[in-house]
Amino acid sequence: MTDRHEYDDDLFGTEANSDGAGVSDEERVFAALAPVQGRGFAQSWWGQTWLKALEDTALDLQQLKAGRRLARAGSVGAVSVRPGRVTAVVGDRGGAVYRADVLLQQLSEEEWDRFLGMAVERAGHIAALLDREMPPHLVEDAAAAGVELLPGIGDLEPRCACDAWDHCAHTAALCYQLARLLDQDPFVLLLMRGRGERVLLDELQVRSVASASAGTADEEPVDADGVDATEAFAAGSILPPLPATPPVPSAAGPVPSLDTETEPPAGTDVAALEFLGARAAAEAHRMLTDALAPGHELRVPDNELMIHQDAAKLAAGAAEAWIGARLAQGSGRDGDGLAAAALAWEHGGTAGLSVLEDEWTPDADTAARARAAVDAAWDAGERPSLRATRNRWTASDTGTQIRLGRDGRWWPFRENRGRWLPAGPAAHDPAAALSAAAGDE
């Protein structure tokens, strides 16, 4: 039995990063994994191959069973992976701790040369590795080049401070734990074989650039149908990084003029195209600015606008009268109707437009909550006389109205020549909304 402080200093010489793995390219240290119950240790086929090499080699199956129990109980400490060796401190059921090592032969320089040459020829292999995958065809192609990536019978050599001459419970537990790490990242195996991830990718980049520069006349013609997406993606991963993103312009750029010496095709409305082009540019600028703002990825995307909604949005930014007339005609409204829709859009977008055009009947619970909100909005004796009709509450003597939206907010409206027009944005307080409708806010 050996105490933890007696182990080699280099076992704990690399600190783990926030992902649990050390950042050195010559050594990676993975934090101890939590206990696991009710599942196999290897989910990937290459992790299962690793365990098969262990189980086919060990002479004492009872030690393997004991190792599985220790690994499941979380008795394996931080795992250090280096070229040719994996190491961890493993706790025994009796409370003792031991240093356990498992050795795997490193690939020779000649074998690495063959592997790298094979990988450069098929960029899909690089894409798979970058995606933390080790597909069978990668291993098969490597074997065809004379390089065995995965261990076989007898390739996992155990060393343990408990002085066992074969795989003991401690080295078996370490192997089972390593299978879980291999599931997450096959570069762990490649590091044991002698190459860290960064060194490996740098060598692949150098070879890829050299191969592209050497382009000879006897190269196969490019497939007219293009290349496989995984190969194209992998090639990009080993190229130099892209330059920094340029700053977003302060405003949308000018729209090219369509006023040329060439007559437009019959039926083409040049002025309408220029207007739509300017609006498209402004919308693109808004979307780009929103996309680069913090937290954009957490926002729910907007639904695609319907024709009548899009017309209201376009009209809200149109100054020329002829544009409003064209939009009214296209959306099935009259001029006053489109003006009201544009005003509703300015105050509340799709929600404001829905309150303008959608009259609905609240269910019993919603109606009760609305009445309670109205009763509580004013002090005793100060509440104005309101007549409720479906989702609309009207103060006839003042020509004002508040409408309950389906989201529970109140929208102010004001009567103008027999038509109810939006008078401001929504409010959660019906008294505030009615005050806005009266022009008090």
Short mmCIF file of N, CA and C in Angstrom, two decimals, residues 286-390:
data_model
loop_
_atom_site.label_atom_id
_atom_site.label_comp_id
_atom_site.label_asym_id
_atom_site.label_seq_id
_atom_site.Cartn_x
_atom_site.Cartn_y
_atom_site.Cartn_z
N ARG A 286 -30.62 46.40 -39.53
CA ARG A 286 -31.20 46.14 -38.21
C ARG A 286 -30.95 44.70 -37.77
N MET A 287 -31.15 43.76 -38.67
CA MET A 287 -30.97 42.35 -38.33
C MET A 287 -29.51 42.05 -37.98
N LEU A 288 -28.58 42.66 -38.73
CA LEU A 288 -27.16 42.44 -38.45
C LEU A 288 -26.80 43.01 -37.08
N THR A 289 -27.29 44.21 -36.78
CA THR A 289 -27.01 44.82 -35.49
C THR A 289 -27.57 43.98 -34.36
N ASP A 290 -28.79 43.47 -34.54
CA ASP A 290 -29.40 42.62 -33.51
C ASP A 290 -28.63 41.32 -33.34
N ALA A 291 -28.17 40.75 -34.46
CA ALA A 291 -27.48 39.46 -34.40
C ALA A 291 -26.16 39.55 -33.64
N LEU A 292 -25.51 40.71 -33.68
CA LEU A 292 -24.23 40.88 -33.00
C LEU A 292 -24.38 41.40 -31.58
N ALA A 293 -25.59 41.67 -31.17
CA ALA A 293 -25.82 42.19 -29.81
C ALA A 293 -25.76 41.05 -28.80
N PRO A 294 -25.27 41.30 -27.59
CA PRO A 294 -25.21 40.25 -26.56
C PRO A 294 -26.58 39.67 -26.27
N GLY A 295 -26.63 38.35 -26.12
CA GLY A 295 -27.88 37.67 -25.79
C GLY A 295 -28.78 37.39 -26.97
N HIS A 296 -28.31 37.70 -28.20
CA HIS A 296 -29.17 37.47 -29.36
C HIS A 296 -29.55 36.00 -29.51
N GLU A 297 -28.60 35.10 -29.17
CA GLU A 297 -28.87 33.68 -29.36
C GLU A 297 -29.97 33.17 -28.44
N LEU A 298 -30.32 33.94 -27.41
CA LEU A 298 -31.36 33.51 -26.47
C LEU A 298 -32.74 33.99 -26.87
N ARG A 299 -32.81 34.86 -27.86
CA ARG A 299 -34.11 35.41 -28.25
C ARG A 299 -34.87 34.45 -29.16
N VAL A 300 -36.18 34.49 -29.03
CA VAL A 300 -37.04 33.66 -29.88
C VAL A 300 -37.20 34.35 -31.23
N PRO A 301 -36.93 33.66 -32.34
CA PRO A 301 -37.06 34.30 -33.65
C PRO A 301 -38.49 34.76 -33.91
N ASP A 302 -38.62 35.88 -34.61
CA ASP A 302 -39.94 36.39 -34.97
C ASP A 302 -40.57 35.50 -36.04
N ASN A 303 -41.90 35.41 -35.98
CA ASN A 303 -42.61 34.68 -37.02
C ASN A 303 -42.59 35.47 -38.33
N GLU A 304 -42.67 34.77 -39.43
CA GLU A 304 -42.71 35.44 -40.72
C GLU A 304 -43.99 36.26 -40.84
N LEU A 305 -43.85 37.49 -41.33
CA LEU A 305 -45.00 38.38 -41.42
C LEU A 305 -45.94 37.94 -42.53
N MET A 306 -47.24 38.13 -42.29
CA MET A 306 -48.25 37.93 -43.32
C MET A 306 -48.35 39.19 -44.16
N ILE A 307 -49.05 39.12 -45.28
CA ILE A 307 -49.08 40.24 -46.23
C ILE A 307 -49.63 41.51 -45.57
N HIS A 308 -50.73 41.39 -44.82
CA HIS A 308 -51.32 42.58 -44.22
C HIS A 308 -50.41 43.17 -43.14
N GLN A 309 -49.63 42.32 -42.44
CA GLN A 309 -48.69 42.82 -41.45
C GLN A 309 -47.50 43.52 -42.12
N ASP A 310 -47.00 42.90 -43.19
CA ASP A 310 -45.87 43.48 -43.90
C ASP A 310 -46.24 44.83 -44.50
N ALA A 311 -47.47 44.96 -44.99
CA ALA A 311 -47.91 46.23 -45.57
C ALA A 311 -47.95 47.32 -44.50
N ALA A 312 -48.42 46.98 -43.28
CA ALA A 312 -48.45 47.96 -42.19
C ALA A 312 -47.04 48.37 -41.81
N LYS A 313 -46.12 47.41 -41.78
CA LYS A 313 -44.73 47.72 -41.44
C LYS A 313 -44.10 48.64 -42.48
N LEU A 314 -44.33 48.35 -43.75
CA LEU A 314 -43.79 49.19 -44.82
C LEU A 314 -44.41 50.59 -44.78
N ALA A 315 -45.69 50.65 -44.52
CA ALA A 315 -46.36 51.95 -44.50
C ALA A 315 -45.88 52.81 -43.33
N ALA A 316 -45.45 52.15 -42.24
CA ALA A 316 -44.99 52.91 -41.08
C ALA A 316 -43.72 53.68 -41.38
N GLY A 317 -42.98 53.25 -42.40
CA GLY A 317 -41.76 53.96 -42.75
C GLY A 317 -41.82 54.69 -44.06
N ALA A 318 -43.00 54.83 -44.62
CA ALA A 318 -43.14 55.47 -45.93
C ALA A 318 -43.63 56.90 -45.76
N ALA A 319 -42.95 57.81 -46.43
CA ALA A 319 -43.35 59.23 -46.35
C ALA A 319 -44.21 59.64 -47.53
N GLU A 320 -44.00 59.03 -48.69
CA GLU A 320 -44.73 59.43 -49.89
C GLU A 320 -46.16 58.88 -49.88
N ALA A 321 -47.10 59.72 -50.29
CA ALA A 321 -48.52 59.32 -50.29
C ALA A 321 -48.78 58.18 -51.27
N TRP A 322 -48.08 58.20 -52.41
CA TRP A 322 -48.36 57.17 -53.42
C TRP A 322 -47.97 55.78 -52.92
N ILE A 323 -46.98 55.71 -52.04
CA ILE A 323 -46.59 54.40 -51.49
C ILE A 323 -47.72 53.86 -50.61
N GLY A 324 -48.30 54.74 -49.76
CA GLY A 324 -49.41 54.31 -48.94
C GLY A 324 -50.58 53.82 -49.75
N ALA A 325 -50.85 54.51 -50.87
CA ALA A 325 -51.96 54.10 -51.72
C ALA A 325 -51.72 52.72 -52.32
N ARG A 326 -50.48 52.48 -52.79
CA ARG A 326 -50.15 51.19 -53.37
C ARG A 326 -50.25 50.07 -52.33
N LEU A 327 -49.75 50.36 -51.11
CA LEU A 327 -49.78 49.36 -50.06
C LEU A 327 -51.21 49.07 -49.59
N ALA A 328 -52.03 50.11 -49.54
CA ALA A 328 -53.42 49.91 -49.15
C ALA A 328 -54.13 49.01 -50.15
N GLN A 329 -53.87 49.25 -51.41
CA GLN A 329 -54.51 48.44 -52.45
C GLN A 329 -54.05 46.99 -52.37
N GLY A 330 -52.74 46.79 -52.13
CA GLY A 330 -52.22 45.43 -52.09
C GLY A 330 -52.65 44.65 -50.88
N SER A 331 -52.97 45.35 -49.77
CA SER A 331 -53.34 44.65 -48.55
C SER A 331 -54.84 44.63 -48.29
N GLY A 332 -55.62 45.13 -49.24
CA GLY A 332 -57.07 45.09 -49.10
C GLY A 332 -57.63 46.10 -48.12
N ARG A 333 -56.95 47.23 -47.91
CA ARG A 333 -57.44 48.26 -47.01
C ARG A 333 -57.70 49.54 -47.81
N ASP A 334 -58.44 50.48 -47.17
CA ASP A 334 -58.52 51.82 -47.73
C ASP A 334 -57.37 52.65 -47.13
N GLY A 335 -57.25 53.87 -47.55
CA GLY A 335 -56.15 54.71 -47.08
C GLY A 335 -56.16 54.92 -45.59
N ASP A 336 -57.38 55.23 -45.04
CA ASP A 336 -57.47 55.46 -43.60
C ASP A 336 -57.16 54.17 -42.82
N GLY A 337 -57.60 53.05 -43.36
CA GLY A 337 -57.35 51.77 -42.69
C GLY A 337 -55.86 51.46 -42.63
N LEU A 338 -55.14 51.73 -43.72
CA LEU A 338 -53.70 51.49 -43.72
C LEU A 338 -52.99 52.47 -42.79
N ALA A 339 -53.45 53.71 -42.74
CA ALA A 339 -52.83 54.69 -41.83
C ALA A 339 -52.98 54.24 -40.38
N ALA A 340 -54.17 53.71 -40.04
CA ALA A 340 -54.37 53.21 -38.68
C ALA A 340 -53.48 52.01 -38.40
N ALA A 341 -53.35 51.12 -39.39
CA ALA A 341 -52.50 49.94 -39.22
C ALA A 341 -51.04 50.34 -39.05
N ALA A 342 -50.59 51.34 -39.84
CA ALA A 342 -49.21 51.81 -39.71
C ALA A 342 -48.97 52.41 -38.33
N LEU A 343 -49.95 53.14 -37.81
CA LEU A 343 -49.83 53.74 -36.49
C LEU A 343 -49.76 52.64 -35.42
N ALA A 344 -50.60 51.60 -35.56
CA ALA A 344 -50.58 50.49 -34.61
C ALA A 344 -49.22 49.78 -34.64
N TRP A 345 -48.64 49.65 -35.84
CA TRP A 345 -47.33 49.01 -35.96
C TRP A 345 -46.25 49.84 -35.26
N GLU A 346 -46.32 51.14 -35.42
CA GLU A 346 -45.33 52.00 -34.77
C GLU A 346 -45.39 51.87 -33.25
N HIS A 347 -46.58 51.69 -32.70
CA HIS A 347 -46.73 51.60 -31.26
C HIS A 347 -46.43 50.21 -30.70
N GLY A 348 -46.64 49.17 -31.50
CA GLY A 348 -46.49 47.84 -30.90
C GLY A 348 -46.22 46.69 -31.83
N GLY A 349 -45.82 46.94 -33.07
CA GLY A 349 -45.49 45.87 -33.99
C GLY A 349 -46.67 44.95 -34.22
N THR A 350 -46.39 43.65 -34.31
CA THR A 350 -47.46 42.68 -34.60
C THR A 350 -48.51 42.66 -33.49
N ALA A 351 -48.08 42.83 -32.23
CA ALA A 351 -49.04 42.83 -31.13
C ALA A 351 -49.97 44.04 -31.22
N GLY A 352 -49.42 45.22 -31.53
CA GLY A 352 -50.24 46.40 -31.66
C GLY A 352 -51.21 46.29 -32.82
N LEU A 353 -50.75 45.70 -33.93
CA LEU A 353 -51.62 45.53 -35.09
C LEU A 353 -52.74 44.54 -34.78
N SER A 354 -52.42 43.50 -34.02
CA SER A 354 -53.43 42.50 -33.68
C SER A 354 -54.54 43.12 -32.82
N VAL A 355 -54.18 43.99 -31.87
CA VAL A 355 -55.18 44.62 -31.02
C VAL A 355 -56.07 45.56 -31.83
N LEU A 356 -55.51 46.20 -32.84
CA LEU A 356 -56.31 47.07 -33.71
C LEU A 356 -57.34 46.27 -34.49
N GLU A 357 -56.94 45.14 -35.03
CA GLU A 357 -57.77 44.43 -36.01
C GLU A 357 -58.52 43.23 -35.44
N ASP A 358 -58.14 42.78 -34.25
CA ASP A 358 -58.71 41.54 -33.71
C ASP A 358 -59.58 41.85 -32.50
N GLU A 359 -60.89 41.72 -32.68
CA GLU A 359 -61.82 41.85 -31.55
C GLU A 359 -62.17 40.45 -31.07
N TRP A 360 -61.94 40.19 -29.79
CA TRP A 360 -62.14 38.82 -29.28
C TRP A 360 -62.85 38.84 -27.94
N THR A 361 -63.40 37.71 -27.57
CA THR A 361 -64.15 37.60 -26.32
C THR A 361 -63.32 36.83 -25.30
N PRO A 362 -62.91 37.48 -24.21
CA PRO A 362 -62.14 36.77 -23.17
C PRO A 362 -62.97 35.67 -22.53
N ASP A 363 -62.29 34.59 -22.11
CA ASP A 363 -63.00 33.55 -21.38
C ASP A 363 -63.33 34.06 -19.97
N ALA A 364 -64.03 33.24 -19.22
CA ALA A 364 -64.54 33.69 -17.91
C ALA A 364 -63.40 34.12 -16.98
N ASP A 365 -62.32 33.33 -16.91
CA ASP A 365 -61.22 33.66 -16.01
C ASP A 365 -60.52 34.94 -16.44
N THR A 366 -60.27 35.09 -17.75
CA THR A 366 -59.60 36.29 -18.25
C THR A 366 -60.46 37.52 -18.03
N ALA A 367 -61.78 37.38 -18.25
CA ALA A 367 -62.69 38.51 -18.05
C ALA A 367 -62.72 38.92 -16.57
N ALA A 368 -62.69 37.94 -15.68
CA ALA A 368 -62.71 38.25 -14.25
C ALA A 368 -61.43 38.98 -13.84
N ARG A 369 -60.30 38.55 -14.36
CA ARG A 369 -59.04 39.23 -14.04
C ARG A 369 -59.03 40.65 -14.59
N ALA A 370 -59.61 40.83 -15.80
CA ALA A 370 -59.67 42.17 -16.39
C ALA A 370 -60.53 43.10 -15.55
N ARG A 371 -61.70 42.61 -15.09
CA ARG A 371 -62.58 43.45 -14.26
C ARG A 371 -61.90 43.81 -12.95
N ALA A 372 -61.18 42.84 -12.37
CA ALA A 372 -60.47 43.13 -11.12
C ALA A 372 -59.38 44.16 -11.33
N ALA A 373 -58.67 44.09 -12.48
CA ALA A 373 -57.62 45.06 -12.76
C ALA A 373 -58.20 46.46 -12.94
N VAL A 374 -59.35 46.54 -13.60
CA VAL A 374 -60.00 47.84 -13.80
C VAL A 374 -60.48 48.40 -12.47
N ASP A 375 -61.06 47.55 -11.62
CA ASP A 375 -61.56 48.02 -10.33
C ASP A 375 -60.42 48.53 -9.44
N ALA A 376 -59.27 47.88 -9.54
CA ALA A 376 -58.15 48.25 -8.67
C ALA A 376 -57.32 49.40 -9.22
N ALA A 377 -57.55 49.80 -10.47
CA ALA A 377 -56.71 50.81 -11.10
C ALA A 377 -56.99 52.22 -10.60
N TRP A 378 -58.19 52.48 -10.10
CA TRP A 378 -58.55 53.84 -9.63
C TRP A 378 -58.96 53.79 -8.16
N ASP A 379 -58.74 54.89 -7.49
CA ASP A 379 -59.20 55.00 -6.11
C ASP A 379 -60.73 55.10 -6.10
N ALA A 380 -61.28 54.88 -4.93
CA ALA A 380 -62.75 54.90 -4.79
C ALA A 380 -63.32 56.23 -5.26
N GLY A 381 -64.30 56.18 -6.10
CA GLY A 381 -64.97 57.36 -6.61
C GLY A 381 -64.28 58.05 -7.76
N GLU A 382 -63.10 57.58 -8.17
CA GLU A 382 -62.37 58.24 -9.25
C GLU A 382 -62.44 57.48 -10.57
N ARG A 383 -62.94 56.27 -10.52
CA ARG A 383 -62.99 55.49 -11.76
C ARG A 383 -63.99 56.09 -12.73
N PRO A 384 -63.57 56.30 -13.99
CA PRO A 384 -64.51 56.82 -14.99
C PRO A 384 -65.53 55.76 -15.37
N SER A 385 -66.58 56.21 -16.01
CA SER A 385 -67.62 55.29 -16.47
C SER A 385 -67.13 54.58 -17.73
N LEU A 386 -67.00 53.26 -17.64
CA LEU A 386 -66.51 52.46 -18.77
C LEU A 386 -67.54 51.42 -19.16
N ARG A 387 -67.74 51.28 -20.45
CA ARG A 387 -68.65 50.27 -20.97
C ARG A 387 -67.82 49.16 -21.63
N ALA A 388 -67.95 47.94 -21.09
CA ALA A 388 -67.14 46.81 -21.58
C ALA A 388 -67.89 46.08 -22.68
N THR A 389 -67.24 45.90 -23.81
CA THR A 389 -67.76 45.09 -24.93
C THR A 389 -66.65 44.17 -25.40
N ARG A 390 -66.81 42.90 -25.09
CA ARG A 390 -65.78 41.90 -25.42
C ARG A 390 -64.44 42.32 -24.80
#
